[in-house]
XYZ file of C-alpha atoms in Angstrom:
251
model
C 132.569 -15.272 42.771
C 132.918 -13.733 39.184
C 129.865 -11.611 38.962
C 130.189 -10.184 42.720
C 132.175 -10.802 45.575
C 130.626 -12.734 48.666
C 130.542 -9.548 50.836
C 128.775 -7.873 48.324
C 126.094 -10.511 48.194
C 126.014 -10.626 51.754
C 125.338 -6.887 51.833
C 122.502 -7.097 49.446
C 120.877 -10.203 50.997
C 120.976 -8.070 54.387
C 119.606 -5.077 52.622
C 116.772 -6.614 50.713
C 113.638 -6.285 53.311
C 114.562 -2.313 53.174
C 115.820 -1.958 49.777
C 112.306 -1.528 47.954
C 111.491 1.421 50.384
C 114.734 3.281 50.184
C 115.840 2.914 46.818
C 114.399 6.022 45.104
C 117.327 6.769 42.895
C 117.264 3.271 41.397
C 113.876 3.265 40.673
C 114.069 6.576 38.876
C 117.187 4.943 36.914
C 115.217 1.779 36.009
C 112.454 4.011 34.681
C 114.731 6.275 32.663
C 116.160 3.263 31.296
C 112.948 1.779 30.113
C 111.921 5.164 28.702
C 115.302 5.423 26.740
C 114.745 1.670 25.431
C 111.195 2.322 24.434
C 112.425 5.632 22.498
C 115.322 3.936 20.641
C 113.922 0.708 20.070
C 109.963 0.937 19.975
C 109.217 -2.162 18.820
C 107.776 -4.666 21.129
C 109.871 -7.384 22.312
C 108.608 -11.072 22.202
C 111.311 -12.576 24.240
C 112.635 -10.570 27.264
C 115.439 -11.351 29.705
C 116.423 -9.246 32.637
C 119.642 -9.644 34.861
C 119.578 -8.459 38.295
C 116.032 -7.686 38.914
C 115.955 -6.861 42.549
C 112.801 -5.525 43.873
C 111.405 -5.540 40.535
C 111.617 -1.624 39.590
C 112.579 -2.488 36.075
C 110.930 -5.778 35.910
C 107.321 -4.362 36.221
C 107.904 -2.000 33.279
C 109.230 -4.735 31.334
C 105.932 -7.007 32.321
C 103.861 -4.273 31.192
C 105.028 -4.786 27.462
C 103.408 -8.119 27.839
C 106.071 -10.363 26.299
C 105.461 -13.744 25.428
C 108.112 -15.025 27.699
C 110.050 -13.304 30.252
C 112.902 -14.665 32.258
C 114.169 -13.100 35.154
C 117.825 -13.734 37.178
C 119.463 -12.324 40.388
C 121.729 -13.456 42.876
C 119.667 -12.893 46.052
C 116.303 -11.557 45.441
C 113.241 -13.856 45.955
C 110.685 -14.446 42.992
C 108.150 -11.522 42.697
C 104.691 -12.692 43.668
C 102.744 -10.395 41.002
C 105.193 -11.067 38.168
C 104.546 -14.245 36.147
C 108.103 -15.217 34.639
C 110.558 -17.929 34.602
C 113.056 -17.194 37.371
C 116.733 -18.305 36.716
C 118.422 -17.607 40.249
C 122.327 -17.478 40.747
C 125.617 -15.659 39.300
C 124.744 -14.120 35.947
C 128.346 -15.169 35.154
C 127.496 -18.772 35.361
C 123.597 -19.063 34.972
C 122.195 -20.729 31.768
C 120.631 -18.275 29.651
C 117.748 -18.484 27.195
C 118.808 -17.930 23.517
C 117.092 -15.991 20.696
C 116.048 -13.210 22.924
C 114.541 -9.711 21.497
C 115.828 -7.646 24.745
C 117.858 -8.232 27.377
C 117.789 -5.492 29.912
C 119.647 -4.838 33.562
C 119.436 -1.902 35.842
C 122.048 -0.993 38.511
C 123.745 -4.261 38.206
C 126.843 -4.174 35.783
C 129.053 -2.212 38.343
C 129.146 -5.040 40.494
C 130.586 -7.475 38.227
C 134.212 -7.802 38.533
C 134.693 -9.143 35.049
C 132.141 -6.914 33.129
C 133.415 -7.740 29.441
C 132.831 -11.291 29.875
C 129.237 -10.855 31.534
C 128.281 -8.524 28.650
C 129.686 -10.947 26.285
C 127.239 -13.433 27.666
C 124.312 -11.284 27.513
C 125.046 -10.083 23.912
C 125.336 -13.938 22.907
C 121.878 -14.779 23.910
C 120.341 -11.635 21.883
C 119.002 -12.735 18.301
C 119.922 -10.602 15.613
C 118.010 -7.468 15.431
C 117.661 -7.804 19.271
C 118.491 -5.176 21.934
C 120.426 -4.653 25.092
C 119.417 -1.885 27.496
C 121.903 -1.599 30.391
C 122.738 0.968 33.308
C 125.170 0.793 35.965
C 127.002 3.553 37.774
C 129.739 6.052 36.506
C 133.342 6.564 37.713
C 132.113 10.018 39.333
C 129.207 7.976 41.134
C 128.640 9.190 44.813
C 131.514 12.422 44.492
C 130.625 13.333 47.977
C 131.850 10.230 49.400
C 134.953 10.273 46.821
C 135.629 13.938 47.856
C 135.897 12.635 51.294
C 138.307 9.830 50.566
C 135.812 7.168 51.345
C 136.104 3.622 49.361
C 132.374 3.222 48.811
C 131.653 2.056 45.593
C 131.553 -1.234 43.167
C 134.367 -2.753 41.179
C 133.268 -1.854 37.672
C 131.879 1.777 37.342
C 131.961 2.601 33.626
C 130.575 5.730 31.619
C 128.058 5.213 28.934
C 130.767 5.189 26.304
C 133.007 2.765 28.054
C 129.921 0.237 28.139
C 129.540 0.639 24.712
C 133.023 0.153 24.069
C 132.633 -3.363 25.671
C 130.145 -4.446 23.046
C 131.258 -7.365 20.811
C 131.657 -7.092 17.297
C 128.479 -6.882 15.331
C 126.523 -4.599 17.587
C 125.601 -0.754 17.081
C 124.948 1.647 20.118
C 121.826 3.085 19.638
C 122.419 5.802 22.653
C 124.268 6.083 25.617
C 125.362 8.754 28.382
C 124.903 9.478 32.082
C 121.954 10.710 34.312
C 122.618 12.422 37.952
C 120.220 12.087 40.838
C 120.931 13.984 43.752
C 118.799 12.866 46.761
C 118.843 14.948 50.056
C 118.962 13.940 53.542
C 118.736 15.525 56.852
C 122.435 14.783 58.243
C 125.252 12.718 57.525
C 123.995 9.757 59.511
C 121.001 9.426 57.265
C 123.053 9.137 54.312
C 124.983 6.319 55.926
C 121.621 4.598 57.024
C 120.333 5.005 52.998
C 123.622 3.359 52.165
C 122.902 0.419 54.365
C 119.161 0.167 53.687
C 119.864 -0.211 49.957
C 122.802 -2.552 50.269
C 125.253 -0.342 48.119
C 127.927 0.257 50.810
C 129.291 -3.673 50.465
C 132.625 -2.256 49.665
C 132.897 0.876 51.985
C 134.583 -0.556 54.581
C 134.083 -0.044 58.457
C 134.949 2.953 60.757
C 137.543 2.091 63.231
C 135.957 3.809 65.968
C 133.183 6.047 67.042
C 135.608 9.076 66.960
C 136.241 8.083 63.083
C 132.535 7.837 62.392
C 131.751 11.606 64.235
C 134.910 13.147 62.108
C 133.596 11.674 58.908
C 129.995 13.231 59.605
C 131.096 16.482 60.586
C 133.294 16.802 57.320
C 130.239 15.364 55.046
C 127.975 18.064 56.403
C 130.560 20.874 56.391
C 131.535 20.082 52.422
C 127.870 19.073 51.534
C 125.291 20.667 53.542
C 123.003 23.352 52.497
C 119.116 24.576 52.936
C 117.773 21.122 52.036
C 120.329 19.029 54.202
C 123.044 17.270 52.663
C 123.488 15.846 49.196
C 124.186 12.220 48.087
C 124.458 11.994 44.216
C 123.774 9.021 42.094
C 125.744 9.185 38.714
C 124.128 6.441 36.638
C 125.476 5.517 33.107
C 123.377 3.826 30.498
C 123.717 2.327 27.027
C 120.923 1.026 24.691
C 122.212 -1.007 21.618
C 121.225 -3.413 18.888
C 122.249 -6.274 17.394
C 122.934 -6.146 13.756
C 121.474 -8.770 11.450
C 123.958 -11.086 9.597
C 124.966 -9.251 6.274
C 123.767 -11.107 3.247
C 126.565 -12.108 0.928
C 127.175 -10.407 -2.427
């Protein structure tokens, strides 16, 4: 698969029943992306496409704009019963996309793409001149607590905001980009691992070879990242809002 490996897809499919309840950081990231988009590009869009809608954290904000048409794509998520939209299931790297869009948005998906530049090119090509791209992913320093302990948890294409902006094709102008940090607190390291499993984001984390290895990991995690509020797990989200420039008139 171009967009995400089968192991990752299976992990998200397994996590869908528990995802919405556990995905507090993803919900906050979706809201922050929507707010950044409205601040930097306040004109109401008529034709909107969302890639990787998941359980609808960003979708519900987009639907509140009351666009004339709303298209939703996801690899594994079922349709959202309360959202009227045209659903286009499948791999975003291969799905047939609507064209002449005013807004293409995607929250917490691009990091799972093995070829993010190609996916970004496809999304940008579907936008009409003057239209907007609003994108969030995970930065290279995402989950610093896990990285500090040598964990392979992560995604194939973690990019910061500037790196996402650098992938834009010619004719696009970044309106804003950056990072958001969201620190979640859990009672212990086992609760962190349960959170990762519930949200499906541990598809590339590997497996502990033994109970002893698991206990050693949890002891090191709690020693390094514990405090009065328990242990932390820090999401580091990257974001980008950009506009497709209208064609220039000949002199």
